[in-house]
Coordinates of C-alpha atoms in Angstrom, one line a residue:
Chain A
X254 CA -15.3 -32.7 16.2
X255 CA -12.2 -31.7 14.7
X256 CA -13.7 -29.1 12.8
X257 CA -15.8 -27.6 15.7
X258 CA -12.2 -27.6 17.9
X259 CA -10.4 -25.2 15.3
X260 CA -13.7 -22.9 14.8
X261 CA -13.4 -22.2 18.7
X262 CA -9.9 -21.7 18.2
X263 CA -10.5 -19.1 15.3
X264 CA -13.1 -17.5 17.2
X265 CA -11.2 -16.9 20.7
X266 CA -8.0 -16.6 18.9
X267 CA -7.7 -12.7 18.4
X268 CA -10.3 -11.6 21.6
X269 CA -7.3 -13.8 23.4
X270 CA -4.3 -12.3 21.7
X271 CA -5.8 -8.4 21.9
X272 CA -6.7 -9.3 25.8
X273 CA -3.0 -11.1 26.7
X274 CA -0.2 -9.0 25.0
X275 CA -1.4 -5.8 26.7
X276 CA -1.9 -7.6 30.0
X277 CA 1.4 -9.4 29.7
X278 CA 3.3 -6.5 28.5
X279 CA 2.0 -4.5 32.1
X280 CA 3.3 -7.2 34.0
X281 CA 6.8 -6.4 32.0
X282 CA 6.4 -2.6 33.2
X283 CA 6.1 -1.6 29.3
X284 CA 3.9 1.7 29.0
X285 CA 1.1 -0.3 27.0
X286 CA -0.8 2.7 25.5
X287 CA 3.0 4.6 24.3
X288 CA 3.9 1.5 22.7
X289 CA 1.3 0.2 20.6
X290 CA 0.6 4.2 19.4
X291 CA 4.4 4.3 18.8
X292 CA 4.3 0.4 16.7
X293 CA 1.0 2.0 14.8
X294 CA 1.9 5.3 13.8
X295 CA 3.8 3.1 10.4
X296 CA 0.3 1.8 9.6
X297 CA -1.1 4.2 7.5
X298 CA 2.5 5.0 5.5
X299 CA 2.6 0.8 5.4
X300 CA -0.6 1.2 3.8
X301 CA -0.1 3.7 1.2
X302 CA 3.2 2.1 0.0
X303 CA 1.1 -0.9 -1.5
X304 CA -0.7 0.9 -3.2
X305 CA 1.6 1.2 -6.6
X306 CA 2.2 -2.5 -6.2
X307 CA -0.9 -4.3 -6.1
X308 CA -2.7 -1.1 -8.5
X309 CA -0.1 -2.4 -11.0
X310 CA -0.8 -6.1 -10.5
X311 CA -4.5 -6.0 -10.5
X312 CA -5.0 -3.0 -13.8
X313 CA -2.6 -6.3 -15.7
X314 CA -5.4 -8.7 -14.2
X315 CA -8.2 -6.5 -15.0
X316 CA -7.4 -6.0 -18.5
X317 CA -6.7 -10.0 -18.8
X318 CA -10.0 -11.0 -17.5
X319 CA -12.0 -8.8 -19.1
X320 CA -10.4 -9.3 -22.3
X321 CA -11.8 -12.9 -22.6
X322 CA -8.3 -14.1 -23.2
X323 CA -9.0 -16.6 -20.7
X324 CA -10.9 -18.8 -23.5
X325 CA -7.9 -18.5 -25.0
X326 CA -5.4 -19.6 -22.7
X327 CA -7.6 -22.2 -21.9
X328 CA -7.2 -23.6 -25.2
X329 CA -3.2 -23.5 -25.4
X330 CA -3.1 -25.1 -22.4
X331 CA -5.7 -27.9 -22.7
X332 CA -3.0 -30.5 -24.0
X333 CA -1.6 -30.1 -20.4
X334 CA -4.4 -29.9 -18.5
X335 CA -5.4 -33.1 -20.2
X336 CA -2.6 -34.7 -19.5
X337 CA -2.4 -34.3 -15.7
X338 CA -5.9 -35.1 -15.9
X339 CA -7.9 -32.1 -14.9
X340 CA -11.2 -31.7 -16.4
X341 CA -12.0 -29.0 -18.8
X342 CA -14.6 -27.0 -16.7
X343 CA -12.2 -26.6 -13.8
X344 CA -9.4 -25.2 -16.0
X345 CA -10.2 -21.4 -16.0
X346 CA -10.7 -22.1 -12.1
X347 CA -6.9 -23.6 -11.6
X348 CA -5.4 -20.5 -13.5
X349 CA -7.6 -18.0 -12.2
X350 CA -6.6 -18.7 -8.7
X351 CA -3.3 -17.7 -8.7
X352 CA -4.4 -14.6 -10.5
X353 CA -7.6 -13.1 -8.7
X354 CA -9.2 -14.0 -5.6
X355 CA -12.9 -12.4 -6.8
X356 CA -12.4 -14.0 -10.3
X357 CA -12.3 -17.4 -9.2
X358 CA -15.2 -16.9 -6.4
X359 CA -16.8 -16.0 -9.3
X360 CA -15.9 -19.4 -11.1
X361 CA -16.3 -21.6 -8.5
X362 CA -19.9 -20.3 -7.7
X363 CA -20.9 -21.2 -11.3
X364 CA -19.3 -24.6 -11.7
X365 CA -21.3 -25.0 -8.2
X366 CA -24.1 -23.7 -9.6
X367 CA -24.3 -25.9 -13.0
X368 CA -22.3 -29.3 -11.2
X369 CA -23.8 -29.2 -8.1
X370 CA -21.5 -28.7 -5.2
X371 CA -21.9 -32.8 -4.0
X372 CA -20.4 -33.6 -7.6
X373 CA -17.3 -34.6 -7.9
X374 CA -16.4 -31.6 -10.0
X375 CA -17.9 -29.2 -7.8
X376 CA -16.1 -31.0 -4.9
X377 CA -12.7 -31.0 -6.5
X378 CA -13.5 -26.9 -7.7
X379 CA -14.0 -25.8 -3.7
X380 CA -10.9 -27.9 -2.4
X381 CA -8.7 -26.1 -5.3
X382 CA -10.0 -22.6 -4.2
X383 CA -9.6 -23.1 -0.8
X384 CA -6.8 -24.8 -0.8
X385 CA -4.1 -21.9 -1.2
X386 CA -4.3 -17.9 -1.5
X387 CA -4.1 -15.6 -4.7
X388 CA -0.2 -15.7 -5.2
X389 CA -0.2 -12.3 -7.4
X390 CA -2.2 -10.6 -4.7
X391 CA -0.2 -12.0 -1.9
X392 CA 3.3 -11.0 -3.7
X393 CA 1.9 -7.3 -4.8
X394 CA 0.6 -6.8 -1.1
X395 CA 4.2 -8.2 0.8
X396 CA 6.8 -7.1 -1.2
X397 CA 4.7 -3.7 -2.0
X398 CA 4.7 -2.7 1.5
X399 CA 8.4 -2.7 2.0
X400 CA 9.3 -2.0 -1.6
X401 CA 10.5 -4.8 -3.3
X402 CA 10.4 -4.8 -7.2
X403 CA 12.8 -8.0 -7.9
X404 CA 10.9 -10.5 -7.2
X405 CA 13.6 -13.2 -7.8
X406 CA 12.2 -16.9 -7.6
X407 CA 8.7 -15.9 -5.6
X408 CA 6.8 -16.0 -8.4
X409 CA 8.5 -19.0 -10.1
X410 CA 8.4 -21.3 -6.2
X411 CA 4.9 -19.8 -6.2
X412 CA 3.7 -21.0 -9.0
X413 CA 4.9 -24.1 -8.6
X414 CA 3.2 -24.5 -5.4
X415 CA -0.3 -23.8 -6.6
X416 CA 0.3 -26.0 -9.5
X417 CA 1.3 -28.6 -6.8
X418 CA -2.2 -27.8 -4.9
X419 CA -4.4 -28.1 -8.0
X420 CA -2.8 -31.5 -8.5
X421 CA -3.1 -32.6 -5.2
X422 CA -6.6 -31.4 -4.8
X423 CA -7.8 -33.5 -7.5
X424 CA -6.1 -37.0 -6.7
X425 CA -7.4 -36.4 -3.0
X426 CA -11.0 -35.8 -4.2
X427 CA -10.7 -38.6 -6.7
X428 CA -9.6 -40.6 -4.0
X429 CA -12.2 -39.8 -1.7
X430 CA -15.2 -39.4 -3.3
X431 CA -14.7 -41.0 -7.0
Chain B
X95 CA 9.9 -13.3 -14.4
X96 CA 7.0 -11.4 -12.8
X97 CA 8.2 -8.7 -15.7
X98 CA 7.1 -11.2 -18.5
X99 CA 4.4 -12.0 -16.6
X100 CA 3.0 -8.6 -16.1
X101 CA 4.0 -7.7 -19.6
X102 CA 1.9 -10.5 -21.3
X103 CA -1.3 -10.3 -19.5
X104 CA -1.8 -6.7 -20.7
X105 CA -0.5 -7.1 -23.9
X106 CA -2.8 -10.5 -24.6
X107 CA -5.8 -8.6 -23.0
X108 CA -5.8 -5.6 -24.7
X109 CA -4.6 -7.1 -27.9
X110 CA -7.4 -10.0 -27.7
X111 CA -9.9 -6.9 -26.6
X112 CA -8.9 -4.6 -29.5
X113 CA -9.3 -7.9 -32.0
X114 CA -12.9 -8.9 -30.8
X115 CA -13.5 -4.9 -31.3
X116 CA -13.8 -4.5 -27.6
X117 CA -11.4 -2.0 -26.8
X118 CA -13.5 -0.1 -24.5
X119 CA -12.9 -3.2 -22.1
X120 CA -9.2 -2.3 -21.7
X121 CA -10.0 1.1 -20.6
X122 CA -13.2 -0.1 -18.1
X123 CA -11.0 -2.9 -16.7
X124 CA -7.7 -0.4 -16.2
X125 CA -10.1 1.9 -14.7
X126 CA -12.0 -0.2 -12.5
X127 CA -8.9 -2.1 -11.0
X128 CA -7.0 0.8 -10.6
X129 CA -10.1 2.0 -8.3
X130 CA -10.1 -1.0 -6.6
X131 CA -6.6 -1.1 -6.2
X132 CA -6.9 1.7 -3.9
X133 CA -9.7 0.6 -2.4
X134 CA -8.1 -2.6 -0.9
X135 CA -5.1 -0.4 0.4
X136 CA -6.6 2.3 2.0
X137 CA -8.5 -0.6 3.3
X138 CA -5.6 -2.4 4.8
X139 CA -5.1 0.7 7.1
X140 CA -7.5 0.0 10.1
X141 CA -5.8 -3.3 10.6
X142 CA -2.1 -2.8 9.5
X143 CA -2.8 0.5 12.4
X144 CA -4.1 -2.3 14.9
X145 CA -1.6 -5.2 14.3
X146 CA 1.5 -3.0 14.0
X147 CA 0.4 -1.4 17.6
X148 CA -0.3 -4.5 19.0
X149 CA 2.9 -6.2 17.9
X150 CA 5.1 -3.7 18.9
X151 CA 3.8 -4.3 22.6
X152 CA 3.8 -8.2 22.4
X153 CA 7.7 -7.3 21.1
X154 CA 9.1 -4.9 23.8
X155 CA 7.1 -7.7 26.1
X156 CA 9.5 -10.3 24.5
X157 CA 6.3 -12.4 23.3
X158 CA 7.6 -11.9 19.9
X159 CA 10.8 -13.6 20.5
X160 CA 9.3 -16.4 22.6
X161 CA 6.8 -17.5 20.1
X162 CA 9.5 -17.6 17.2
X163 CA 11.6 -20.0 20.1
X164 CA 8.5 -22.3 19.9
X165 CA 9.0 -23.4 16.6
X166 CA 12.9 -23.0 16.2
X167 CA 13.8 -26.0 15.2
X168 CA 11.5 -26.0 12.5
X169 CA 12.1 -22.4 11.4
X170 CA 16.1 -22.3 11.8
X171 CA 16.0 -24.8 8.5
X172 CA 13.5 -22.7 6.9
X173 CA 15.3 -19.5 7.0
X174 CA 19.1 -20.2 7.9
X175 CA 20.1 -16.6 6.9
X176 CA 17.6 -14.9 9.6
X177 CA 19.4 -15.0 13.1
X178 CA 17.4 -17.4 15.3
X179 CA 16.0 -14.9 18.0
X180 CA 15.1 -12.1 15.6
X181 CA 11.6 -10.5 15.9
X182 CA 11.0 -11.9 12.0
X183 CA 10.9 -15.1 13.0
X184 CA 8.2 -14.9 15.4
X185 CA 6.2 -12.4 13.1
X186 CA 6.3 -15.1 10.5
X187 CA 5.1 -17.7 13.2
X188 CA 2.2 -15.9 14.2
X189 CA 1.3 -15.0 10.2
X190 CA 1.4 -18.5 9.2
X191 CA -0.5 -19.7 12.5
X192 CA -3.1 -16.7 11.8
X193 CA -3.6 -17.9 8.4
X194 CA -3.9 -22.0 9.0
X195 CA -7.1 -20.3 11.4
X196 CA -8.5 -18.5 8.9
X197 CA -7.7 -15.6 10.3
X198 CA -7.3 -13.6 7.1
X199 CA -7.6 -9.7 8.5
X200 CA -5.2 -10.3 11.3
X201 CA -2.8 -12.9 8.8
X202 CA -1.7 -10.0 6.3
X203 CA -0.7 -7.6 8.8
X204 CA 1.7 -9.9 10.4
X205 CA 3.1 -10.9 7.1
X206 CA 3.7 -7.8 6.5
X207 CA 5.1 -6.7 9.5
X208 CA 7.7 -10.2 9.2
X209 CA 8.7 -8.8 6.0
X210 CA 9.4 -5.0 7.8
X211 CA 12.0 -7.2 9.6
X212 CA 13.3 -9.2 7.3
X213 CA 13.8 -6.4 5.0
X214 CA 15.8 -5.3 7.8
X215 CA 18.0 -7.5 7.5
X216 CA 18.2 -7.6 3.4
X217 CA 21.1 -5.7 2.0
X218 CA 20.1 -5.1 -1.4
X219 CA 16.6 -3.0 -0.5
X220 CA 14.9 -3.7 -4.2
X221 CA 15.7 -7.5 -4.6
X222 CA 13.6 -10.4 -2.4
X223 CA 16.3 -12.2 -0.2
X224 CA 16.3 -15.9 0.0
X225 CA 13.9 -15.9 3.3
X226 CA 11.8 -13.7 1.7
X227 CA 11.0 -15.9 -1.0
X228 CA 10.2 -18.9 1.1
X229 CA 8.4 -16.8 3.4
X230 CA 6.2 -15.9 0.3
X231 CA 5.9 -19.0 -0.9
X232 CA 4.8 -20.7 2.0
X233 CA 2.4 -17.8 2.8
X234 CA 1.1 -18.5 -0.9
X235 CA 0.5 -21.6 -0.4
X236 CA -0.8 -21.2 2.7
X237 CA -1.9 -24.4 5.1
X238 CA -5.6 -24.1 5.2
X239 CA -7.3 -26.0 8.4
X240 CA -10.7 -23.9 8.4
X241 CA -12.0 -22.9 4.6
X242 CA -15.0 -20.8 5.9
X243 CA -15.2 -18.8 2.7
X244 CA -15.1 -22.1 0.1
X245 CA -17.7 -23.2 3.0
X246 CA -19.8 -20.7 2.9
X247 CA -20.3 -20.6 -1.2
X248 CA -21.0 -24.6 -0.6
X249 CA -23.9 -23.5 1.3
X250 CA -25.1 -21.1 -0.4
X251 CA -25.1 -23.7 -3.6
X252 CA -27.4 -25.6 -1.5
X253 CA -24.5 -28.6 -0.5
X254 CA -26.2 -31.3 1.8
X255 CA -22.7 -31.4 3.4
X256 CA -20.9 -28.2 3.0
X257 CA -17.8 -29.1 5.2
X258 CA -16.8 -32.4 3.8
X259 CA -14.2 -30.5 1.4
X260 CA -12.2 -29.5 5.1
X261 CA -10.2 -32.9 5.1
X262 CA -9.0 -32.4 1.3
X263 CA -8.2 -28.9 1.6
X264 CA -6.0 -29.7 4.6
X265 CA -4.0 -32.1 2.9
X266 CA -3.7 -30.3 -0.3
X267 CA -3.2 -27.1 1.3
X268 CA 0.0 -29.2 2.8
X269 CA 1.3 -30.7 -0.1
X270 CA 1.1 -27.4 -2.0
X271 CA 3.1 -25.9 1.4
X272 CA 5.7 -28.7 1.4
X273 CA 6.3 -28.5 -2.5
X274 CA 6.5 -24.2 -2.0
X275 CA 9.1 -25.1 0.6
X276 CA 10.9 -27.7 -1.7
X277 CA 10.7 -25.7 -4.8
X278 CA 12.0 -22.0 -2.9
X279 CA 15.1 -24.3 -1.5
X280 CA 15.6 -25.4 -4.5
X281 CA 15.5 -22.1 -7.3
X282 CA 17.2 -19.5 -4.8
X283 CA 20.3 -21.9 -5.7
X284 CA 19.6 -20.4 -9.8
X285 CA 18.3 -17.3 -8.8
X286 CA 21.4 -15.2 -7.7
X287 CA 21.1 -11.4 -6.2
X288 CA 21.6 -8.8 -8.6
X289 CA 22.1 -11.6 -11.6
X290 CA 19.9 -11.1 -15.0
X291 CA 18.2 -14.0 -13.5
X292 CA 16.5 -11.8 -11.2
X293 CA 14.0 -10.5 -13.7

């Protein structure tokens, strides 16, 4: 029920908006066709601008995944993972997700594959990838298009967060279904 | 901190690469994600072109403005240093709503026109302000109510009930949210502008 509410909602949402600005905006007297070429002349420059930004990120990414090193990482960080509790094939997952949206697609599709997506590990795996966006990408693509290059505490408050997610996402599946 | 970060994924990658005598994976992976790098931003241009036209009407039309007044109370906390009828604040509204539906090719656009404005309003122009920050971090950690994607790869894994993961990612997605909020409040106190702690 609740599920098939916010799918309608998704589905009318941008026919609605695309249909009731323009219309709104006539009733307002605003020259609808003027404007919105006016607003979209900035999107191609907006476009090109992130370019640097997220080529940087994602080469640094690249070279990481590639690499292997991710075996590695694995390993320094399994005293921690085993401490909050999250089990060893969903590791790669949790750090690959603030990293690379493809790369941990990629992982969650095989820990579906060998757990089965009704296990509890598969279950946990598709709540932690869905449960928040790439933070690299996201930071690369924002503060790209308008040029900022100190970061400050995004990455740190960021971090955190998805850290908070993977945590949370395991208690609520335990909770759930284990 | 992004510097360190940056730094040691290359330098453990190519390093670990070179050891295994793979070095021809640094130059296929710099190569290939530079490509696809430019693929994704060239990319971007249809719908940044689209969203920025469109939301330059719904701001001369003052819809801007009157959707950022619908959640005022909420977002004058959130971002105390943006003035409380600035066109950010409805940008970031309808970002944040676009992305809790899913919405993912309309979501980025918005964000990016929000942080147009709020870089308006940022004096130094190569250092994240304080509402930038939170913006970003909530936007990271983004409330999720529809997870087609995550869905859709359940399916395809042959799930017998593909959407039962909807609940959990909604209130996971909103703890991770509440603890980006908490946790941007809390470092732009030790982060100062301009500062070595900036890095």
């Amino acid at each position: 029920m609740f599920v098939n509410v916010i799918q309608t909602i998704s589905t009318y949402a941008i026919p609605v908006v695309i249909l009731l600005i323009p219309l709104y905006a006539v009733f307002k007297k605003i020259k609808v066709y003027e404007v919105f070429c006016e607003g979209a002349v900035e999107g191609f420059h907006t476009a090109v601008k992130i370019i640097p930004y997220l080529l940087a990120m994602l080469v640094a990414i690249g070279i990481f995944r590639k690499s292997g090193a991710m075996d590695v990482l694995v390993s320094i960080l399994s005293p921690v993972t085993n401490f909050i509790g999250l089990p060893g094939e969903l590791v790669p997952l949790a750090v690959m997700k603030s990293l690379s949206g493809g790369g941990s697609n990629g992982l969650l599709t095989d820990i579906l594959k060998t757990s089965g997506p009704d296990s509890l590990i598969g279950r946990i795996a598709s709540t932690m990838t869905a449960s928040s966006e790439t933070t690299f990408y996201v930071i690369a693509i924002y503060f790209g298009a308008v040029g900022i290059r100190k970061t400050r505490h995004a990455v740190s408050a960021g971090l955190i967060a998805d850290l908070a997610g993977v945590l949370a996402a395991i208690w609520i599946c335990r909770l759930m279904f284990g | 901190m992004i510097n360190y970060i940056w730094l040691g994924l290359i330098v453990v990658g190519a390093i670990i690469s070179i050891v295994k005598g793979n070095a021809q994976f640094v130059t296929d992976a710099a190569i290939e994600s530079a490509n696809t790098a430019v693929t994704i931003s060239l990319g971007l241009i249809g719908m940044m072109t689209l969203w920025l036209g469109l939301m330059n009407i719904a701001e001369k039309a003052g819809i801007v403005n009157a959707v950022g007044r619908l959640l005022k109370p909420i977002m004058k906390r959130l971002f105390p240093e943006v003035p409380e009828n600035h066109p950010a604040m409805g940008s970031m509204v309808m970002n944040i709503a676009a992305n809790m539906l899913g919405l993912g090719n309309a979501a980025t656009p918005l964000g990016i026109k929000a942080m147009k404005e709020l870089q308006e309003l940022n004096p130094e122009k190569d250092t994240a302000s304080n509402p930038m920050c939170m913006f970003l971090a909530i936007n990271t950690s983004s409330i999720t109510l529809i997870a087609s994607t995550v869905v859709a790869y359940r399916v395809a894994a042959g799930s017998k009930n593909p959407a039962e993961i909807i609940g959990p990612v909604i209130i996971a997605s909103i703890f991770g949210t509440v603890i980006a909020v908490i946790a941007a409040k809390l470092l732009e106190k030790f982060s100062k502008r301009g500062g070595r702690k900036c890095s």
